[in-house]
XYZ file of C-alpha atoms in Angstrom:
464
model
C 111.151 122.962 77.239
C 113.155 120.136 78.985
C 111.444 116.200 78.313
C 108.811 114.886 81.063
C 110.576 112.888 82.713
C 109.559 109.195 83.773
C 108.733 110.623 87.583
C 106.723 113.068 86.346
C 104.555 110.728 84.107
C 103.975 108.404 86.698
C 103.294 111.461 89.101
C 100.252 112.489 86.533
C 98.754 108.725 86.229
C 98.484 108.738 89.813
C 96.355 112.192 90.173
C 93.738 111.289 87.066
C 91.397 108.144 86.292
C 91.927 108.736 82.605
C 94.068 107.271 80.607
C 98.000 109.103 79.726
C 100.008 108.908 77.044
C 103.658 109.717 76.680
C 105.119 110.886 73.212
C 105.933 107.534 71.744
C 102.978 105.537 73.126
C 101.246 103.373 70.488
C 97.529 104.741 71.126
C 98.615 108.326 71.358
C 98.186 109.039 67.880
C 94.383 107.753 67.306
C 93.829 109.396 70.774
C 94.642 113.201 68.875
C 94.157 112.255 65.658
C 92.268 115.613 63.531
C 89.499 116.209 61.605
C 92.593 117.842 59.308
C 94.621 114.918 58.025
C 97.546 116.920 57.162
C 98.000 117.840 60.683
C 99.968 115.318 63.863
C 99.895 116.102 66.833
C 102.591 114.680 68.524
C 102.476 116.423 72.659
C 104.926 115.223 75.618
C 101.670 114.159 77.611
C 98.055 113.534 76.710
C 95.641 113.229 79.267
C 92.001 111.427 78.454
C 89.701 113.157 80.744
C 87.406 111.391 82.581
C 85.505 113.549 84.843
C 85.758 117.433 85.567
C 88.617 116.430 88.763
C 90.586 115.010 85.927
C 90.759 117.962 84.061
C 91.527 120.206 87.077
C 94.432 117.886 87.887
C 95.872 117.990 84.633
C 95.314 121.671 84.810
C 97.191 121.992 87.966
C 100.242 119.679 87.074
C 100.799 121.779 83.868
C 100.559 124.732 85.689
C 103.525 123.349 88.378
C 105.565 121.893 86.126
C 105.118 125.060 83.041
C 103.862 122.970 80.318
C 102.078 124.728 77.887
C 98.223 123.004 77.788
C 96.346 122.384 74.744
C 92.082 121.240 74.736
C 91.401 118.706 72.273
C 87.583 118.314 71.427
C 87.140 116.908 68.272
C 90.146 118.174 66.108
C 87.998 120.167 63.763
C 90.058 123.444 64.827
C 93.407 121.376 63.871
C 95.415 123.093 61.420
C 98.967 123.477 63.359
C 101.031 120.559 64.651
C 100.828 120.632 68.675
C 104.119 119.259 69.877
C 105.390 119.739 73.233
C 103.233 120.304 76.543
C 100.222 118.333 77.607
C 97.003 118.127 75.804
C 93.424 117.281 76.993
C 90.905 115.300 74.946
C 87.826 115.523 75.917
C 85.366 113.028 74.640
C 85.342 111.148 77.450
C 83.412 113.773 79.248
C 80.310 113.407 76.750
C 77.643 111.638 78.345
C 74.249 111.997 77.825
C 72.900 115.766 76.828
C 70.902 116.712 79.510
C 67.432 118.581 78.531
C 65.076 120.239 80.953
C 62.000 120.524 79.004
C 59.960 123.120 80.803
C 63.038 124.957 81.325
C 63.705 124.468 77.795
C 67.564 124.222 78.183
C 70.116 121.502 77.320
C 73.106 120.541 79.517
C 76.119 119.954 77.374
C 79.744 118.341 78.751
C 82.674 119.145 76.761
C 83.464 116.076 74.105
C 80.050 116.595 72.657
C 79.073 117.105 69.254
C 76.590 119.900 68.097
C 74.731 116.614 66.863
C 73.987 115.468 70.098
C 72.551 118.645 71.040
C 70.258 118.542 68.238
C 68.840 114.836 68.582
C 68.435 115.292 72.076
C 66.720 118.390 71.580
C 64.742 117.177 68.915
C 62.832 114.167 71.006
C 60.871 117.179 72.828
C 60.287 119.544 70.127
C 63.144 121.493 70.681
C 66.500 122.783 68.833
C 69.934 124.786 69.691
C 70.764 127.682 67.756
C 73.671 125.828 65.919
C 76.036 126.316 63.274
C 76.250 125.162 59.258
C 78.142 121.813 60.513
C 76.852 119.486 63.121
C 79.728 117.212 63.004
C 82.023 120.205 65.017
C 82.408 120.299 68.840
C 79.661 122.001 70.864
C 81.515 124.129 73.164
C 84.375 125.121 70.707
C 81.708 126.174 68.221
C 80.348 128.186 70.452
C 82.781 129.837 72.375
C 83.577 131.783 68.899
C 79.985 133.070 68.616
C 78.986 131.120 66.138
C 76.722 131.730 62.982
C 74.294 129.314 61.333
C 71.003 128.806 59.500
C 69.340 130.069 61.934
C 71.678 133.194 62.377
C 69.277 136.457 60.948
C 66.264 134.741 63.127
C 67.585 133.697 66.152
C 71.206 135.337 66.704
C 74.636 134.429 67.754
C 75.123 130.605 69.310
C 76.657 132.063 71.924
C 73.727 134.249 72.696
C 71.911 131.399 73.634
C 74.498 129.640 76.473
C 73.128 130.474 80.128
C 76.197 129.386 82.010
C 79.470 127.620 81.785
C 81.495 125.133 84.095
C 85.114 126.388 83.602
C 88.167 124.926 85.178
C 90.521 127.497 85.378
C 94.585 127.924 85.375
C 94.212 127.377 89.143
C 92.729 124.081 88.802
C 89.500 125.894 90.364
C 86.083 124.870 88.716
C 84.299 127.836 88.356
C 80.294 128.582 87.257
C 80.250 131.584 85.014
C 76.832 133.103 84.479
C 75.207 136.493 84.093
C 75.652 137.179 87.735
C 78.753 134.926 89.078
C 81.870 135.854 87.431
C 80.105 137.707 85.043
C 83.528 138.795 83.362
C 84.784 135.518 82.615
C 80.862 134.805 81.217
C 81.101 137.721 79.198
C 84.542 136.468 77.235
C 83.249 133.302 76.941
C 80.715 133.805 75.245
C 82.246 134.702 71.988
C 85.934 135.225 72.959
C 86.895 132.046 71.705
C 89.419 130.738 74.670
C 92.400 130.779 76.353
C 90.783 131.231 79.651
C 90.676 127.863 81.140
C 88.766 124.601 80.034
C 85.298 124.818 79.864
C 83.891 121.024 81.254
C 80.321 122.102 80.560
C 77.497 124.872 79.633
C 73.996 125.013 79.623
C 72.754 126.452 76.380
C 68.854 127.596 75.895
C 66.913 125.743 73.337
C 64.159 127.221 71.132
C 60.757 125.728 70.202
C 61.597 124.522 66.535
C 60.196 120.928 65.440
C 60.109 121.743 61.372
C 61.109 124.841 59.459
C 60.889 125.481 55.521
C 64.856 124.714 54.355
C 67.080 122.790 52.320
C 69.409 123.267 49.075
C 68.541 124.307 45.218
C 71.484 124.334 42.991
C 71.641 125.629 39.577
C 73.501 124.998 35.841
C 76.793 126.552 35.326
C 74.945 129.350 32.706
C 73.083 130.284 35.281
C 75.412 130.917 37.918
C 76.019 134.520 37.414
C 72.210 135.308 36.848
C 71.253 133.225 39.995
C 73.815 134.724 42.141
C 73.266 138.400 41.172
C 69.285 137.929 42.023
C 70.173 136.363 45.234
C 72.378 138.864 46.438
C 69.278 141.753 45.471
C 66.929 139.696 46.970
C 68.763 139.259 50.412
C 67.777 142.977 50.519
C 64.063 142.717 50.870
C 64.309 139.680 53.237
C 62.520 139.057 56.931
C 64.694 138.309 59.554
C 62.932 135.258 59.724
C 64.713 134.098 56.419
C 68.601 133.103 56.486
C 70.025 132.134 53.439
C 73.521 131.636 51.553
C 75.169 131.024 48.227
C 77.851 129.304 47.300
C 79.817 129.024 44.118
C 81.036 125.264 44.402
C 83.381 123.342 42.370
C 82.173 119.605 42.100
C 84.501 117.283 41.579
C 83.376 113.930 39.291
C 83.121 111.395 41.959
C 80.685 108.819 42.849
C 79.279 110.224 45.500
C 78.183 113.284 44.019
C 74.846 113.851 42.993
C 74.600 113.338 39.149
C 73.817 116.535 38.016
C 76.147 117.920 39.963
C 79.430 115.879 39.301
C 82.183 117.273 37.975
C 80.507 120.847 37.503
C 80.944 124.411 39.000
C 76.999 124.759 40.336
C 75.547 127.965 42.820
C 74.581 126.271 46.036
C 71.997 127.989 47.234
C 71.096 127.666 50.818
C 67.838 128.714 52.927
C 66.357 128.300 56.098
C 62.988 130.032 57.092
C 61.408 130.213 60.406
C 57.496 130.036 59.689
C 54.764 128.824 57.622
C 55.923 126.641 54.531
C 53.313 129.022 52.265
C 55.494 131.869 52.779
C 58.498 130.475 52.533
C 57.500 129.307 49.194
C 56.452 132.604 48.478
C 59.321 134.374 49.629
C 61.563 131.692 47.367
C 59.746 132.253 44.197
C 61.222 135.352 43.008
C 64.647 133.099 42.904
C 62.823 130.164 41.597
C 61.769 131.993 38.824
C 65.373 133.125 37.847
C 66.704 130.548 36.226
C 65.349 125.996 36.156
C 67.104 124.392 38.636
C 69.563 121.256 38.125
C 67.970 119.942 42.194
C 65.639 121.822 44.086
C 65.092 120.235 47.555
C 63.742 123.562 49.387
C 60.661 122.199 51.188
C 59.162 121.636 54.958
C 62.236 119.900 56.840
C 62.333 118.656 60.364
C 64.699 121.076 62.683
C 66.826 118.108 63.566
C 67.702 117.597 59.366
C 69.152 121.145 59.667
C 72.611 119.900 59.276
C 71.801 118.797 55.849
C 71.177 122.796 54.592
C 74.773 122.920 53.502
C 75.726 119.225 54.108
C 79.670 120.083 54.974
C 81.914 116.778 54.777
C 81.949 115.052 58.116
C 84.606 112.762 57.096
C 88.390 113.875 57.870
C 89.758 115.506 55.002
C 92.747 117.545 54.005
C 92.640 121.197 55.114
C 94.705 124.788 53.570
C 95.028 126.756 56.670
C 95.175 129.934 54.332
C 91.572 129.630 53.372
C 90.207 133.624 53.232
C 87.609 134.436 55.655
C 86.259 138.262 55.579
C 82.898 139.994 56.543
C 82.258 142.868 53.615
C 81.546 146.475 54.229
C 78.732 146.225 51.565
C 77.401 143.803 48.622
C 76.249 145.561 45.390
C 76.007 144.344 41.186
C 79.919 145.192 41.233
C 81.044 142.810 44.347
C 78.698 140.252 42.311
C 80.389 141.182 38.992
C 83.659 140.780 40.867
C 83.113 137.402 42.310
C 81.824 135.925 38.765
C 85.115 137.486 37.278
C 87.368 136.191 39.627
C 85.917 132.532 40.872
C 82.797 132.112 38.738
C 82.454 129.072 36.255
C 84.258 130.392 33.528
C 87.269 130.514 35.550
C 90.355 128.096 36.178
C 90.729 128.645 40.032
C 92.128 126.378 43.173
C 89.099 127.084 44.885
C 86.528 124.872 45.483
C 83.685 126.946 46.982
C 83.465 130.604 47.257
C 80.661 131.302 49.624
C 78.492 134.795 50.766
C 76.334 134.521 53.654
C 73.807 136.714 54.411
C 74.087 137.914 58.171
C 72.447 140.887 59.792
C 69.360 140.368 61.285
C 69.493 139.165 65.081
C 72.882 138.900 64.693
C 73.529 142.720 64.905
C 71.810 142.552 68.485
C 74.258 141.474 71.376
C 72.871 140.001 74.387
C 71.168 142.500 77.189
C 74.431 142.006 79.719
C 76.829 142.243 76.658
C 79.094 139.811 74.901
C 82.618 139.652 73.390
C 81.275 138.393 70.003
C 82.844 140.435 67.120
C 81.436 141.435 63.526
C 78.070 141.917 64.630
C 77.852 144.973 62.438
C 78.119 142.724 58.947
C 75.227 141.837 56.833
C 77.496 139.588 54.616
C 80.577 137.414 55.156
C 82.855 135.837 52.560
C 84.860 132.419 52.463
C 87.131 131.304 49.605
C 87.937 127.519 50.462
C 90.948 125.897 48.260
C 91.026 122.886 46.635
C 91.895 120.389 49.131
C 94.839 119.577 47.464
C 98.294 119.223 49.690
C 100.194 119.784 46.319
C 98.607 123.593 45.752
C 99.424 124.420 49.257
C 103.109 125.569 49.083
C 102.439 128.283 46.155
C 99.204 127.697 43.528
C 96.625 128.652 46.419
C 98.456 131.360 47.729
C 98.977 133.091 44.641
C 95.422 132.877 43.501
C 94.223 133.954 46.754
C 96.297 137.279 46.338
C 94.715 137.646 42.925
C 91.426 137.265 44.164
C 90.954 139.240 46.988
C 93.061 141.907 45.580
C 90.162 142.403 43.091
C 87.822 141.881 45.808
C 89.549 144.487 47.793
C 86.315 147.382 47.718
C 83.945 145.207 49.880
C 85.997 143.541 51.864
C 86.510 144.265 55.552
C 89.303 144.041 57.554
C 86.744 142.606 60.418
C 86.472 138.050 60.392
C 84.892 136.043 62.633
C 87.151 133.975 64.903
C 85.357 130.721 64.125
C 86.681 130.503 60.388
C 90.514 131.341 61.419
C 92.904 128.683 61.062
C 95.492 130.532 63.162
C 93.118 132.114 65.628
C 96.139 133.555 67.472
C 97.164 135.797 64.442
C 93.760 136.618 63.585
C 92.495 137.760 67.112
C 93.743 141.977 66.041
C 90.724 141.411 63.338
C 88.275 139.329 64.921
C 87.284 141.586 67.246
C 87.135 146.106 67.803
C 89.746 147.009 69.977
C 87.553 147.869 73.381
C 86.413 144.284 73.184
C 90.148 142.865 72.701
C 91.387 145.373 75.623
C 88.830 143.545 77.921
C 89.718 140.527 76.706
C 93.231 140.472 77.885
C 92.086 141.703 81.247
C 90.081 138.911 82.090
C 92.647 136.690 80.057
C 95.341 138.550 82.796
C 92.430 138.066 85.539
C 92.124 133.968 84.614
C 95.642 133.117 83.751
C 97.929 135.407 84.151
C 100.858 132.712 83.380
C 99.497 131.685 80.186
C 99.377 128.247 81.033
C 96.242 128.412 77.877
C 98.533 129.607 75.321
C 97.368 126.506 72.841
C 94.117 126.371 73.800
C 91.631 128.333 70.800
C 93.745 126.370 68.296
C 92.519 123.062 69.481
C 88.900 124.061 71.102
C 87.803 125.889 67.886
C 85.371 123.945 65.276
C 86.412 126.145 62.749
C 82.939 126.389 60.817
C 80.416 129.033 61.742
């Protein structure tokens, strides 16, 4: 693509309010800068939106002058260089979350932090459907579905949005809802992107001020008793109950919990959506497994929900060939083969190795239909490396083989689009292949030039 020229970057300062930056412009850098340190983005133009006309001019002067455009939320979907075209940020946008109580919805501008939704949710006695992290974008989160703590009770994220505000390749701002442009609505929610920049959605809330939740992690020599239980006991569950474990690799730092430093512990993860009596009930089969090293599984307030599996906030180095699968089935062998492969015992690169258990409300689309894949898993995988930039080149990748070529029985060929680095590459599995024919029609419908071609690697929060 030829360089912007010095016409063409004054042409673009005069049609927005935000601030642009040129490649080679001092605040540039801070102005993209991504959750994943290993990653610069380095674009001809960057545009800091201001307002929704801002984005709709940028949107139209990439689509005149064929520059490829790229939506920056909050970098946590960052994983490959962006470096020619014009990218959006966003945060500028994020103003006050908007909640109408007695309709029990929350307006959300793109910029916005799943965070925001929950504080502002939480002053009424309310709470989004959200995902494991609240530190990710809101809208990039959920345009890829989305699963959480809340998934087996409640659903899909997505399944909660009532409408979007979407500029689209045209520069047109759009409302997509259930009954205008229903297409573009259906994609949306779930489809991930590529369609045109969302400014905005409205997103129902439920009534949720306190739920029974938190973390218990156990000894090393208990690991592989704990886990097998867990994974039996998932089987006899209420919807009502979500719950996850994760094999975690500690490293001996400060600012890890003392019992925990420096050991390979089973996270174990719950969230249930009733009276604290029988969530303690329902938890003490597992309780009586094995003594825990911390047990802080009690009554929690909705807005603490973040703190169930307490992901890093703080930028950190990121492998973009982490494994994310759904499985066909888990039984004592998967168990077996997860204990063999990344359990204690074991000298791996991987610093968590995590099974969710899904099913529930999640198998249930939405009454007008959605383009949300996997919803026929009740467990997902993810093998996270070491955040190590030295183990990227070969050490990860060759222990990745190794383990999911043992793993190979359960898993699926199916992912969810919110755990893909390269969401691109990934789209053939994320979703069957009626939803990803319908997909590219409205894709065709919305922007037939492609002027979106970067836009689900930047938009996505890349945590479920």
């Amino acid at each position: 693509m030829a360089e912007v020229s010095l016409h063409q970057l004054n042409l673009l300062r005069t049609l927005v309010s935000g601030p642009v930056f040129a490649r080679g412009d001092d605040a540039l850098a801070a102005e993209v800068a991504a959750y994943n340190v290993l990653v610069t983005h380095d674009p001809d133009l960057v545009v800091g939106a201001e307002s929704e006309a801002d984005v709709a001019a940028a949107v139209r002067f990439a689509t005149e002058h064929s520059l490829p455009l790229t939506v920056f939320a909050t970098g946590h979907g960052s994983y490959v260089d962006v470096t020619e075209g014009l990218m959006l940020t966003t945060s500028r946008l994020a103003g006050e979350v908007a909640v109408d109580v007695e309709g029990r919805t929350a307006t959300v501008a793109a910029g916005h932090r799943v965070s925001d939704i929950v504080a502002a949710a939480a002053a009424h006695g309310l709470a989004p459907v959200v995902g494991s992290s609240t530190s990710v974008g809101a809208i990039g989160y959920i345009l890829g579905g989305g699963v959480g703590p809340l998934a087996r009770t409640f659903g899909m994220s997505s399944d909660w949005v009532r409408s979007f505000r979407v500029v689209t390749a045209e520069g047109e701002l759009v409302h997509a809802d259930a009954t205008h442009s229903p297409d573009l609505f259906w994609a949306l929610r779930g489809g991930k992107g590529g369609l045109g920049v969302v400014t905005a959605m409205e997103l129902e809330l439920v009534p949720l001020e306190t739920l029974y939740g938190g973390s218990i992690f156990f000894d090393p020599e208990h690991v592989g008793t704990v886990f097998t239980a867990w994974l039996e006991w998932t089987k006899t569950v209420p919807e009502a109950l979500t719950s996850s474990a994760a094999i975690v690799r500690f490293p001996p730092l400060e600012f890890i919990p003392e019992p925990l430093r420096g050991k390979t512990a089973l996270h174990l993860r719950v969230a249930y959506v009733g009276e604290s009596s029988e969530g303690r009930r329902l938890l003490a089969p597992l309780r009586r497994v094995a003594p825990a090293l911390i047990d802080a599984v009690g009554d929690m307030a909705a807005s603490d929900i973040g703190s169930i599996h307490n992901d890093p906030a703080d930028p950190i180095p990121l492998w973009d060939g982490n494994v994310q699968r759904l499985l066909t089935h888990a039984d004592a062998g998967f168990a077996e083969a997860i204990l063999e492969t990344v359990g204690p015992d074991v000298d791996v690169p991987v610093v968590a190795a995590e099974v969710r258990h899904l099913g529930g409300a999640t198998r249930r689309d939405v009454p007008e239909g959605s383009a949300v894949g996997g919803r026929s898993a009740d467990y997902s995988l993810l093998l996270a490396g070491l955040p190590d930039p030295s183990l990227f080149e070969s050490a990860l990748p060759q222990a990745m083989e190794g383990i999911t070529g043992r793993l190979a029985p359960w898993l699926s060929e199916t992912t969810l689009i919110n755990f893909q680095a390269k969401p691109g590459e990934a789209a053939v599995s994320s979703w069957p292949a009626d939803i990803r024919a319908r997909l590219a029609e409205v894709g065709e419908a919305y922007d037939p030039r492609g002027i979106f071609s970067g836009h689900v690697a930047e938009e996505g929060s890349g945590k479920m």
